[in-house]
Coordinates of C-alpha atoms in Angstrom, one line a residue:
Chain A
X1 CA -23.2 57.8 0.2
X2 CA -23.8 55.1 -2.5
X3 CA -20.5 56.3 -4.2
X4 CA -18.6 55.9 -0.9
X5 CA -20.1 52.4 -0.4
X6 CA -19.2 51.4 -4.0
X7 CA -15.6 52.4 -3.3
X8 CA -15.5 50.4 -0.1
X9 CA -17.0 47.4 -1.9
X10 CA -14.4 47.7 -4.6
X11 CA -11.5 47.9 -2.1
X12 CA -13.0 44.8 -0.3
X13 CA -13.1 42.9 -3.5
X14 CA -9.5 43.8 -4.4
X15 CA -8.3 42.8 -0.9
X16 CA -10.1 39.6 -0.8
X17 CA -9.0 38.5 -4.3
X18 CA -5.4 39.3 -3.2
X19 CA -5.9 37.1 -0.2
X20 CA -7.4 34.3 -2.3
X21 CA -4.4 34.3 -4.5
X22 CA -2.1 33.6 -1.6
X23 CA -0.5 30.2 -1.0
X24 CA -1.5 29.9 2.6
X25 CA -4.8 28.1 3.2
X26 CA -5.8 30.4 6.0
X27 CA -5.5 33.5 3.9
X28 CA -7.6 31.9 1.2
X29 CA -10.3 31.2 3.8
X30 CA -10.1 34.8 5.0
X31 CA -10.4 35.9 1.4
X32 CA -13.7 33.9 1.0
X33 CA -15.0 35.4 4.2
X34 CA -14.2 38.9 3.1
X35 CA -15.5 38.5 -0.4
X36 CA -18.9 37.3 0.9
X37 CA -19.0 40.4 3.1
X38 CA -18.3 42.5 0.0
X39 CA -21.2 40.8 -1.8
X40 CA -23.5 41.5 1.0
X41 CA -22.6 45.1 1.0
X42 CA -23.2 45.2 -2.7
X43 CA -26.7 43.7 -2.0
X44 CA -27.6 46.5 0.5
X45 CA -26.3 49.0 -2.0
X46 CA -28.5 47.5 -4.7
X47 CA -31.6 48.4 -2.7
X48 CA -30.2 52.0 -2.5
X49 CA -29.4 53.5 0.9
X50 CA -32.6 55.3 1.2
X51 CA -33.2 57.1 4.5
X52 CA -36.8 56.3 5.1
X53 CA -39.1 54.9 7.8
X54 CA -38.9 51.2 8.8
X55 CA -41.1 49.1 6.4
X56 CA -44.2 48.7 8.6
X57 CA -47.7 49.2 7.3
X58 CA -48.9 52.4 9.0
X59 CA -51.7 53.5 6.7
X60 CA -49.8 56.7 5.7
X61 CA -49.5 56.3 1.9
X62 CA -47.0 59.2 1.5
X63 CA -44.4 57.9 4.0
X64 CA -41.2 56.8 2.3
X65 CA -40.0 53.4 3.6
X66 CA -36.8 51.5 3.2
X67 CA -36.8 48.6 0.8
X68 CA -36.9 45.5 3.1
X69 CA -36.0 42.9 0.4
X70 CA -32.2 43.4 0.2
X71 CA -32.0 43.2 4.0
X72 CA -33.9 39.9 4.0
X73 CA -31.7 38.6 1.2
X74 CA -28.5 39.6 3.1
X75 CA -29.8 37.9 6.2
X76 CA -30.1 34.7 4.2
X77 CA -26.8 35.1 2.5
X78 CA -25.0 35.8 5.8
X79 CA -26.4 32.6 7.3
X80 CA -25.3 30.6 4.3
X81 CA -21.8 32.2 4.2
X82 CA -21.5 31.6 8.0
X83 CA -22.3 27.9 7.7
X84 CA -20.0 27.3 4.7
X85 CA -17.2 29.2 6.3
X86 CA -17.4 27.1 9.5
X87 CA -17.3 24.0 7.4
X88 CA -14.5 25.3 5.3
X89 CA -12.4 26.1 8.4
X90 CA -12.9 22.6 9.8
X91 CA -12.0 21.1 6.4
X92 CA -8.9 23.3 6.2
X93 CA -7.8 22.1 9.6
X94 CA -8.5 18.5 8.9
X95 CA -6.7 18.9 5.6
X96 CA -3.7 20.3 7.4
X97 CA -3.7 17.4 9.8
X98 CA -4.0 14.8 7.0
X99 CA -1.9 16.3 4.3
X100 CA 0.7 18.0 6.6
X101 CA 0.7 21.2 4.8
X102 CA -1.3 24.3 4.3
X103 CA 0.7 25.5 1.4
X104 CA -1.6 25.3 -1.6
X105 CA 1.2 25.0 -4.1
X106 CA 2.0 21.6 -2.3
X107 CA -1.6 20.4 -2.6
X108 CA -1.8 20.3 -6.4
X109 CA -2.2 16.6 -6.4
X110 CA -0.7 15.7 -9.7
X111 CA 1.3 12.8 -8.4
X112 CA -1.5 10.2 -8.9
X113 CA -2.1 11.3 -12.5
X114 CA -0.3 9.8 -15.5
Chain B
X1 CA -53.0 26.3 -12.4
X2 CA -52.0 26.9 -8.8
X3 CA -51.2 23.7 -7.0
X4 CA -49.4 22.5 -4.0
X5 CA -48.3 19.4 -5.8
X6 CA -45.1 20.9 -7.2
X7 CA -43.5 21.6 -3.8
X8 CA -43.6 18.0 -2.8
X9 CA -40.5 16.9 -4.7
X10 CA -38.6 19.4 -2.6
X11 CA -40.4 18.8 0.7
X12 CA -40.3 15.0 0.7
X13 CA -36.5 14.6 0.5
X14 CA -36.1 17.4 3.0
X15 CA -38.3 15.8 5.6
X16 CA -36.7 12.4 5.0
X17 CA -33.2 13.9 5.3
X18 CA -34.1 15.4 8.6
X19 CA -35.7 12.2 9.9
X20 CA -32.6 10.3 8.8
X21 CA -30.4 12.5 10.9
X22 CA -32.0 10.9 14.0
X23 CA -31.4 7.3 12.8
X24 CA -27.8 7.6 12.1
X25 CA -26.9 4.4 14.0
X26 CA -29.6 2.2 12.4
X27 CA -28.3 1.7 8.9
X28 CA -31.2 -0.6 7.9
X29 CA -33.8 2.0 8.9
X30 CA -31.9 4.6 6.9
X31 CA -31.8 2.5 3.8
X32 CA -35.5 1.7 3.9
X33 CA -36.6 5.3 4.5
X34 CA -34.2 6.6 1.8
X35 CA -35.5 4.1 -0.7
X36 CA -39.2 4.8 0.1
X37 CA -38.6 8.6 -0.2
X38 CA -36.7 8.1 -3.5
X39 CA -39.6 6.0 -4.9
X40 CA -42.1 8.5 -3.7
X41 CA -40.3 11.4 -5.4
X42 CA -40.0 9.4 -8.5
X43 CA -43.8 8.8 -8.6
X44 CA -44.4 12.4 -7.8
X45 CA -42.2 13.8 -10.5
X46 CA -43.7 11.4 -13.2
X47 CA -47.1 12.6 -12.1
X48 CA -46.0 16.2 -12.4
X49 CA -44.9 15.6 -16.0
X50 CA -48.3 14.0 -16.7
X51 CA -50.1 16.9 -15.1
X52 CA -48.0 19.5 -17.0
X53 CA -48.9 17.8 -20.3
X54 CA -52.6 17.8 -19.4
X55 CA -53.0 21.2 -17.8
X56 CA -50.1 23.4 -18.9
X57 CA -47.6 25.1 -16.7
X58 CA -48.2 24.5 -13.0
X59 CA -47.3 27.2 -10.5
X60 CA -47.4 27.6 -6.8
X61 CA -47.4 31.0 -5.1
X62 CA -46.0 30.1 -1.7
X63 CA -48.3 31.7 1.0
X64 CA -50.8 32.7 -1.6
X65 CA -49.5 36.3 -1.8
X66 CA -50.4 38.1 -5.0
X67 CA -48.4 37.4 -8.1
X68 CA -45.0 39.2 -8.3
X69 CA -44.5 39.4 -4.5
X70 CA -44.9 35.8 -3.6
X71 CA -42.1 33.3 -3.9
X72 CA -43.1 31.1 -6.8
X73 CA -42.5 27.5 -7.8
X74 CA -43.0 26.8 -11.5
X75 CA -43.2 23.4 -13.2
X76 CA -43.1 23.6 -17.0
X77 CA -42.3 20.6 -19.2
X78 CA -38.6 21.1 -19.1
X79 CA -38.5 21.3 -15.3
X80 CA -40.8 18.3 -15.1
X81 CA -38.4 16.3 -17.3
X82 CA -35.5 17.4 -15.2
X83 CA -37.0 16.3 -11.8
X84 CA -38.0 13.0 -13.3
X85 CA -34.5 12.4 -14.4
X86 CA -33.1 13.6 -11.1
X87 CA -35.3 11.2 -9.2
X88 CA -34.5 8.4 -11.6
X89 CA -30.7 8.8 -11.2
X90 CA -31.0 9.4 -7.5
X91 CA -32.9 6.2 -7.2
X92 CA -30.4 4.2 -9.2
X93 CA -27.4 5.6 -7.4
X94 CA -29.1 5.1 -4.0
X95 CA -29.5 1.4 -4.8
X96 CA -26.0 1.2 -6.0
X97 CA -24.9 2.9 -2.7
X98 CA -26.4 0.1 -0.7
X99 CA -23.8 -2.3 -2.0
X100 CA -20.8 -0.1 -2.4
X101 CA -20.7 2.5 0.4
X102 CA -18.9 1.3 3.5
X103 CA -20.6 1.1 6.8
X104 CA -18.6 3.9 8.3
X105 CA -19.9 6.4 5.8
X106 CA -23.4 5.1 6.1
X107 CA -23.3 5.8 9.9
X108 CA -22.0 9.3 9.3
X109 CA -25.1 10.8 7.7
X110 CA -24.5 9.6 4.1
X111 CA -28.1 9.0 3.4
X112 CA -29.3 12.1 5.1
X113 CA -27.1 14.4 3.0
X114 CA -28.0 12.4 0.0
X115 CA -31.6 13.4 0.6
X116 CA -30.7 17.0 1.2
X117 CA -28.8 17.0 -2.1
X118 CA -31.9 15.6 -3.9
X119 CA -33.9 18.4 -2.3
X120 CA -31.4 21.1 -3.5
X121 CA -31.4 19.7 -7.1
X122 CA -35.2 19.4 -7.3
X123 CA -35.6 22.9 -5.8
X124 CA -33.3 24.4 -8.3
X125 CA -35.3 22.8 -11.1
X126 CA -38.6 23.9 -9.7
X127 CA -38.1 27.4 -8.4
X128 CA -39.3 30.5 -10.2
X129 CA -37.5 33.0 -8.0
X130 CA -33.9 33.9 -8.8
X131 CA -32.9 34.3 -5.2
X132 CA -34.4 31.0 -4.3
X133 CA -32.4 29.5 -7.2
X134 CA -29.3 30.9 -5.3
X135 CA -30.5 29.3 -2.1
X136 CA -31.1 25.9 -3.6
X137 CA -27.8 26.0 -5.3
X138 CA -26.2 26.6 -1.9
X139 CA -28.2 23.7 -0.4
X140 CA -27.1 21.3 -3.1
X141 CA -23.5 22.6 -2.9
X142 CA -23.2 22.2 0.8
X143 CA -24.6 18.6 0.6
X144 CA -22.1 18.0 -2.2
X145 CA -19.2 19.2 -0.2
X146 CA -20.1 16.8 2.5
X147 CA -20.7 13.8 0.2
X148 CA -17.4 14.5 -1.5
X149 CA -15.3 14.6 1.6
X150 CA -17.1 11.9 3.6
X151 CA -14.4 9.3 4.5
X152 CA -11.8 12.0 5.0
X153 CA -8.9 10.4 3.1
X154 CA -6.0 12.8 2.2
X155 CA -6.9 13.0 -1.5
X156 CA -10.6 13.6 -0.8
X157 CA -9.7 16.5 1.6
X158 CA -7.3 18.0 -0.9
X159 CA -9.7 18.0 -3.8
X160 CA -12.8 19.0 -1.7
X161 CA -11.0 22.0 -0.4
X162 CA -10.4 23.3 -3.9
X163 CA -14.0 22.4 -5.0
X164 CA -15.4 24.3 -2.0
X165 CA -13.3 27.4 -2.6
X166 CA -14.2 27.5 -6.2
X167 CA -17.8 27.1 -5.6
X168 CA -17.9 29.7 -2.7
X169 CA -16.3 32.1 -5.2
X170 CA -18.9 31.4 -7.8
X171 CA -21.7 31.7 -5.3
X172 CA -20.4 35.2 -4.4
X173 CA -20.7 36.2 -8.1
X174 CA -24.2 34.7 -8.3
X175 CA -25.2 36.9 -5.4
X176 CA -23.6 39.9 -7.1
X177 CA -25.5 39.3 -10.3
X178 CA -28.7 38.9 -8.4
X179 CA -28.0 42.2 -6.6
X180 CA -27.4 44.1 -9.7
X181 CA -30.3 42.5 -11.5
X182 CA -32.5 43.5 -8.5
X183 CA -31.3 47.1 -8.6
X184 CA -32.2 47.3 -12.2
X185 CA -35.6 45.5 -12.2
X186 CA -36.7 45.8 -8.6
X187 CA -38.0 42.2 -8.5
X188 CA -36.8 38.7 -7.9
X189 CA -39.5 36.8 -9.6
X190 CA -38.0 35.4 -12.8
X191 CA -41.1 35.9 -14.9
X192 CA -41.4 39.5 -13.6
X193 CA -37.7 40.0 -14.3
X194 CA -38.3 38.9 -17.9
X195 CA -41.0 41.5 -18.3
X196 CA -39.0 44.3 -16.7
X197 CA -35.9 43.4 -18.8
X198 CA -37.8 43.4 -22.0
X199 CA -39.1 46.9 -21.2
X200 CA -35.7 48.2 -19.9
X201 CA -34.6 51.2 -22.1
X202 CA -30.9 50.6 -21.4
X203 CA -29.6 47.1 -22.0
X204 CA -25.8 47.6 -21.5
X205 CA -25.7 46.7 -17.8
X206 CA -28.2 43.9 -18.3
X207 CA -25.8 42.3 -20.8
X208 CA -23.0 42.6 -18.3
X209 CA -25.2 40.9 -15.7
X210 CA -26.0 38.1 -18.2
X211 CA -22.4 37.5 -18.7
X212 CA -21.8 37.2 -14.9
X213 CA -24.6 34.7 -14.8
X214 CA -23.0 32.8 -17.7
X215 CA -19.7 32.7 -15.7
X216 CA -21.5 31.5 -12.5
X217 CA -23.5 28.8 -14.3
X218 CA -20.5 27.9 -16.5
X219 CA -18.5 27.2 -13.4
X220 CA -21.3 25.0 -12.0
X221 CA -21.9 23.4 -15.4
X222 CA -18.2 23.1 -16.2
X223 CA -18.1 25.1 -19.4
X224 CA -14.9 26.2 -21.1
X225 CA -12.8 27.9 -19.6
X226 CA -14.2 27.1 -16.2
X227 CA -14.1 23.3 -16.2
X228 CA -10.7 22.8 -14.6
X229 CA -12.0 21.8 -11.2
X230 CA -14.2 19.0 -12.4
X231 CA -12.1 15.9 -13.3
X232 CA -10.1 15.8 -10.1
X233 CA -12.9 16.4 -7.7
X234 CA -15.2 13.7 -9.3
X235 CA -12.3 11.3 -9.3
X236 CA -11.9 11.2 -5.6
X237 CA -15.6 10.6 -4.9
X238 CA -17.0 7.1 -4.4
X239 CA -18.5 5.7 -7.5
X240 CA -22.1 6.1 -6.5
X241 CA -21.5 9.7 -5.6
X242 CA -19.5 10.3 -8.8
X243 CA -22.3 8.9 -10.8
X244 CA -24.8 11.1 -9.0
X245 CA -22.7 14.2 -9.4
X246 CA -21.6 13.4 -12.9
X247 CA -25.2 12.9 -14.1
X248 CA -26.9 15.7 -12.3
X249 CA -24.8 18.4 -10.7
X250 CA -23.3 20.0 -13.8
X251 CA -26.8 19.7 -15.4
X252 CA -28.2 21.9 -12.8
X253 CA -25.9 24.7 -14.0
X254 CA -26.9 23.9 -17.6
X255 CA -30.5 23.9 -16.7
X256 CA -30.2 27.3 -15.0
X257 CA -28.4 28.8 -18.0
X258 CA -30.9 27.5 -20.4
X259 CA -33.7 28.9 -18.2
X260 CA -32.3 32.4 -17.9
X261 CA -31.1 32.6 -21.5
X262 CA -34.4 31.5 -22.9
X263 CA -36.6 33.5 -20.4
X264 CA -34.8 36.7 -19.4
X265 CA -31.8 37.5 -21.6
X266 CA -33.3 37.1 -25.0
X267 CA -33.1 40.6 -26.4
X268 CA -29.7 40.4 -28.1
X269 CA -29.3 36.7 -29.0
X270 CA -26.8 37.5 -31.8
X271 CA -24.4 38.6 -29.1
X272 CA -25.0 36.6 -26.0
X273 CA -25.9 33.3 -27.7
X274 CA -23.0 33.6 -30.1
X275 CA -20.6 33.7 -27.1
X276 CA -22.4 30.6 -25.7
X277 CA -22.0 28.8 -29.0
X278 CA -18.2 29.5 -29.1
X279 CA -17.9 28.4 -25.5
X280 CA -19.7 25.2 -26.4
X281 CA -17.3 24.4 -29.2
X282 CA -14.2 24.8 -27.1
X283 CA -15.9 22.9 -24.2
X284 CA -16.6 19.9 -26.5
X285 CA -13.2 19.9 -28.0
X286 CA -11.0 20.5 -25.0
X287 CA -13.1 18.1 -22.9
X288 CA -12.6 15.3 -25.3
X289 CA -8.9 16.0 -25.8
X290 CA -8.5 15.9 -22.0
X291 CA -10.3 12.5 -22.0
X292 CA -7.9 11.2 -24.6
X293 CA -4.9 12.1 -22.5
X294 CA -6.1 10.1 -19.5
X295 CA -5.5 6.5 -18.6
X296 CA -8.0 6.0 -15.8
X297 CA -11.6 4.8 -16.2
X298 CA -13.1 7.4 -13.9
X299 CA -10.9 10.3 -15.1
X300 CA -11.8 9.6 -18.8
X301 CA -15.5 9.6 -17.9
X302 CA -15.1 12.9 -15.9
X303 CA -13.5 14.6 -18.9
X304 CA -16.3 13.3 -21.1
X305 CA -18.8 15.1 -18.8
X306 CA -17.2 18.3 -19.9
X307 CA -17.2 17.5 -23.6
X308 CA -20.9 16.3 -23.4
X309 CA -21.9 19.5 -21.6
X310 CA -20.7 21.3 -24.7
X311 CA -23.4 19.6 -26.8
X312 CA -26.2 20.8 -24.6
X313 CA -24.9 24.3 -24.6
X314 CA -24.5 24.1 -28.3
X315 CA -28.3 23.7 -28.5
X316 CA -28.7 26.8 -26.4
X317 CA -26.2 28.7 -28.5
X318 CA -28.0 27.8 -31.8
X319 CA -31.2 29.0 -30.2
X320 CA -33.8 27.6 -32.6
X321 CA -36.7 25.3 -31.7
X322 CA -35.0 22.2 -33.2
X323 CA -31.7 23.1 -31.4
X324 CA -33.3 23.6 -28.0
X325 CA -35.3 20.3 -28.5
X326 CA -32.0 18.6 -29.3
X327 CA -30.5 20.0 -26.2
X328 CA -33.3 18.8 -24.0
X329 CA -33.1 15.4 -25.6
X330 CA -29.4 15.4 -25.1
X331 CA -29.8 16.2 -21.5
X332 CA -32.2 13.3 -21.0
X333 CA -29.8 11.0 -22.8
X334 CA -26.7 12.3 -21.1
X335 CA -28.0 12.2 -17.5
X336 CA -29.0 8.5 -17.9
X337 CA -25.9 7.3 -19.8
X338 CA -23.3 9.2 -17.9
X339 CA -24.6 8.0 -14.5
X340 CA -24.7 4.5 -15.9
X341 CA -21.1 4.7 -17.1
X342 CA -19.9 5.9 -13.8
X343 CA -21.8 3.1 -12.1
X344 CA -20.1 0.6 -14.5
X345 CA -16.8 2.1 -13.4
X346 CA -17.9 1.5 -9.9
X347 CA -18.7 -2.1 -10.7
X348 CA -15.3 -2.5 -12.2
X349 CA -13.7 -0.9 -9.1
X350 CA -15.8 -3.2 -6.8
X351 CA -14.5 -6.4 -8.6
X352 CA -10.9 -5.4 -9.2
X353 CA -10.1 -2.6 -6.7
X354 CA -8.8 -0.2 -9.2
X355 CA -9.8 2.0 -12.1
X356 CA -6.4 2.4 -13.6
X357 CA -6.6 1.1 -17.2
X358 CA -3.0 -0.4 -17.2
X359 CA -3.9 -2.5 -14.1
X360 CA -7.1 -3.9 -15.7
X361 CA -7.8 -6.4 -18.4
X362 CA -9.7 -9.4 -19.5
X363 CA -13.0 -8.6 -17.6
X364 CA -14.9 -9.8 -20.7
X365 CA -14.1 -13.4 -19.7
X366 CA -14.6 -13.2 -16.0
X367 CA -17.4 -10.6 -15.7
X368 CA -19.2 -10.5 -19.1
X369 CA -22.3 -8.7 -17.7
X370 CA -20.2 -5.6 -16.9
X371 CA -18.6 -5.7 -20.3
X372 CA -22.0 -5.8 -22.2
X373 CA -23.4 -3.0 -20.0
X374 CA -20.4 -0.9 -20.7
X375 CA -20.5 -1.6 -24.4
X376 CA -24.2 -0.5 -24.7
X377 CA -23.7 2.6 -22.6
X378 CA -20.4 3.6 -24.2
X379 CA -21.8 3.3 -27.7
X380 CA -24.8 5.3 -26.7
X381 CA -22.5 8.0 -25.3
X382 CA -20.5 8.1 -28.6
X383 CA -23.7 8.2 -30.6
X384 CA -24.1 4.9 -32.3
X385 CA -27.3 4.7 -34.3
X386 CA -30.0 2.6 -32.5
X387 CA -29.2 4.2 -29.1
X388 CA -30.4 7.5 -27.6
X389 CA -27.1 9.3 -28.2
X390 CA -27.5 9.1 -31.9
X391 CA -30.8 10.8 -32.2
X392 CA -30.1 13.6 -29.8
X393 CA -26.8 14.4 -31.6
X394 CA -28.6 14.1 -34.9
X395 CA -31.2 16.8 -33.9
X396 CA -28.4 19.1 -32.8
X397 CA -26.4 18.8 -36.0
X398 CA -29.5 19.2 -38.1
X399 CA -30.2 22.4 -36.3
X400 CA -26.6 23.6 -36.8
X401 CA -26.8 22.8 -40.5
X402 CA -30.1 24.6 -40.9
X403 CA -28.6 27.7 -39.6
X404 CA -25.4 27.3 -41.6
X405 CA -23.2 27.0 -38.6
X406 CA -20.9 24.5 -40.3
X407 CA -17.9 25.1 -37.9
X408 CA -19.7 24.0 -34.8
X409 CA -21.3 21.0 -36.6
X410 CA -17.8 19.9 -37.7
X411 CA -16.5 20.2 -34.1
X412 CA -19.5 18.2 -32.9
X413 CA -18.9 15.4 -35.4
X414 CA -15.2 15.3 -34.6
X415 CA -15.8 15.1 -30.9
X416 CA -18.3 12.3 -31.5
X417 CA -15.6 10.3 -33.2
X418 CA -13.1 11.0 -30.5
X419 CA -15.7 9.9 -27.9
X420 CA -16.1 6.7 -29.7
X421 CA -12.3 6.3 -29.8
X422 CA -12.0 6.9 -26.1
X423 CA -14.8 4.5 -25.3
X424 CA -13.1 1.8 -27.3
X425 CA -9.9 2.6 -25.5
X426 CA -11.6 1.8 -22.2
X427 CA -13.2 -1.3 -23.7
X428 CA -9.9 -2.5 -25.1
X429 CA -8.0 -2.0 -21.8
X430 CA -10.6 -3.1 -19.3
X431 CA -12.6 -5.8 -21.0
X432 CA -10.4 -7.3 -23.7
X433 CA -6.9 -8.6 -23.3
X434 CA -5.7 -11.0 -20.6
X435 CA -6.4 -10.7 -16.9
X436 CA -3.8 -8.8 -15.1
X437 CA -2.0 -11.2 -12.8
X438 CA -1.1 -8.5 -10.2
X439 CA -4.6 -7.3 -9.8
X440 CA -6.8 -10.3 -10.2
X441 CA -10.6 -9.6 -10.2
X442 CA -12.7 -11.0 -7.5
X443 CA -14.3 -14.3 -8.8
X444 CA -17.9 -15.2 -8.2
X445 CA -21.2 -13.8 -9.0
X446 CA -21.6 -11.5 -6.0
X447 CA -21.4 -8.4 -8.2
X448 CA -24.6 -9.3 -9.9
X449 CA -26.6 -7.8 -7.0
X450 CA -25.2 -4.4 -8.0
X451 CA -26.2 -4.8 -11.6
X452 CA -30.0 -4.0 -11.6
X453 CA -29.7 -0.2 -11.1
X454 CA -27.1 -0.1 -13.9
X455 CA -29.1 -2.3 -16.1
X456 CA -32.2 -0.2 -15.7
X457 CA -30.3 2.9 -16.9
X458 CA -28.9 0.9 -20.0
X459 CA -32.4 -0.3 -20.8
X460 CA -33.8 3.2 -20.6
X461 CA -31.1 4.5 -23.0
X462 CA -31.9 1.7 -25.5
X463 CA -35.6 2.5 -25.0
X464 CA -35.2 6.2 -25.6
X465 CA -33.2 5.3 -28.8
X466 CA -35.9 2.9 -30.1
X467 CA -38.7 5.4 -29.2
X468 CA -36.8 8.4 -30.3
X469 CA -39.8 9.9 -32.0
X470 CA -41.9 9.9 -28.8
X471 CA -39.1 11.4 -26.7
X472 CA -38.3 13.9 -29.4
X473 CA -41.9 14.9 -29.4
X474 CA -41.8 15.6 -25.6
X475 CA -38.5 17.5 -26.2
X476 CA -40.0 19.6 -28.9
X477 CA -43.0 20.4 -26.8
X478 CA -40.7 21.6 -24.0
X479 CA -38.6 23.6 -26.4
X480 CA -41.7 25.3 -27.7
X481 CA -42.5 26.2 -24.1
X482 CA -39.0 27.5 -23.5
X483 CA -38.9 29.6 -26.6
X484 CA -42.3 31.2 -25.8
X485 CA -41.6 33.1 -22.6
X486 CA -45.0 34.7 -22.7
X487 CA -46.7 31.4 -21.7
X488 CA -44.3 31.1 -18.7
X489 CA -44.9 34.8 -17.7
X490 CA -48.7 34.5 -18.0
X491 CA -48.7 31.3 -16.0
X492 CA -46.7 32.9 -13.2
X493 CA -48.1 36.5 -13.1

């Protein structure tokens, strides 16, 4: 199962990097969304996909439980990625309005340098 | 020592920031509250430095859980120095903001996010938990996105978009590195990680993780070859923000890399720290060459951030007590002087409306105060003897010579000369010569109200130069703490 997950994560990374290299702003934003998902999957994989009981204290010392920490970390990471993505989308839209283009090769901004 | 004291430099700006959100229409209230909070954090951080010197490393296990499970905050001497500097610079830039930030920005949560930014920076300095370091990085980054784009001009939007995407990308790699480190060590507490890493039988994957961390912190700290984003994004920010970012944001990355490469990844210094040393050489050289090719006050200063960051990382790469002490001293010197220079650029922009060197000239006659402030700060940056830049560079070069690293010392001296050259270039174009008729500076003495925050920073730079022995003693003590991870581990666990 971990191997399959690793392959999925690898493919997601490849896809998101391909998207981030695109010239269209929206594709780059989608790329950042996807890459943060890939990182979250990687985190859950890091705790190993053990099949155990929920991590509650029951008194039974021999009961195998799932490691709760990666899930707590992912929850935090998802919230952060959600907030930043929302902000990035607004920025991309405002940028499109102000700059009149969503083509990144037109947004190099060298004209004001000497 | 377990004490609640060290969480306050994080909590106070956070609460102030939240309160300021409710007063967004009353600019006066915002200013007063922001100033009170900045002064309080300043007092707190100075007290923390004093307490660390008296009682040793301070820790706080949040919620009082037992040692490796609780989220910890740790204040050793290095962290104490960093929060004092961050509160000093945030105070100076805040007072500078009062006179330079326009009312529209002030009413759109400028001070609130300024406080959140301070919270993120102080948190990153004080945390002892690697995942919390990630969270505080995100807090300071989100606040920095907002402060950078506030105003919404076309150039700001354009550069902020790039800045955001690059930083999101590096955050993902930060998370990845934390994930892999967690899967190897099974803990997030940095002291506990250090113990587990030193006991790990197989170091190959750990070295790979350390390099991912180096890339992440290199991106935040603008190391070669990851500095490309810096000059343009700092150029579009208002001067008070550019000074704040230029002094502190990159140094958070440098602080984090010094922390993990002296605490966690110390098992193969001939490999990892050698890479860091080479990166530092290229960072210094290419940063200063970039500065030479620019003809704009703020752009030159932005490129100099890059070249100066190289010196700090050179201290880490040399990895001897003297070198780390030199790096700490250099960070102290650089944060003060660099913020000061950006504020001088802001003063120039305030009185002339431009920072383009070809449109400026003759300010020495009309605004001598600005010229003298720049001269002192610029000479300090280049490393002229009685000022703080000289002694910090001297310590670094001495450390390099002791280890027989002549190449890096040569680069460092060369970069010093080129820095002097480019400071003189600014001085020659902005302050000497005749006044540009097309862009006449504003007459009158109104600008003097903006001088005190700048003057304080200049005075501190001179003070640290004249009292180099004292500050070097503090830096040496913090270097000893950094190079003795056992003390840190014992304090935390």
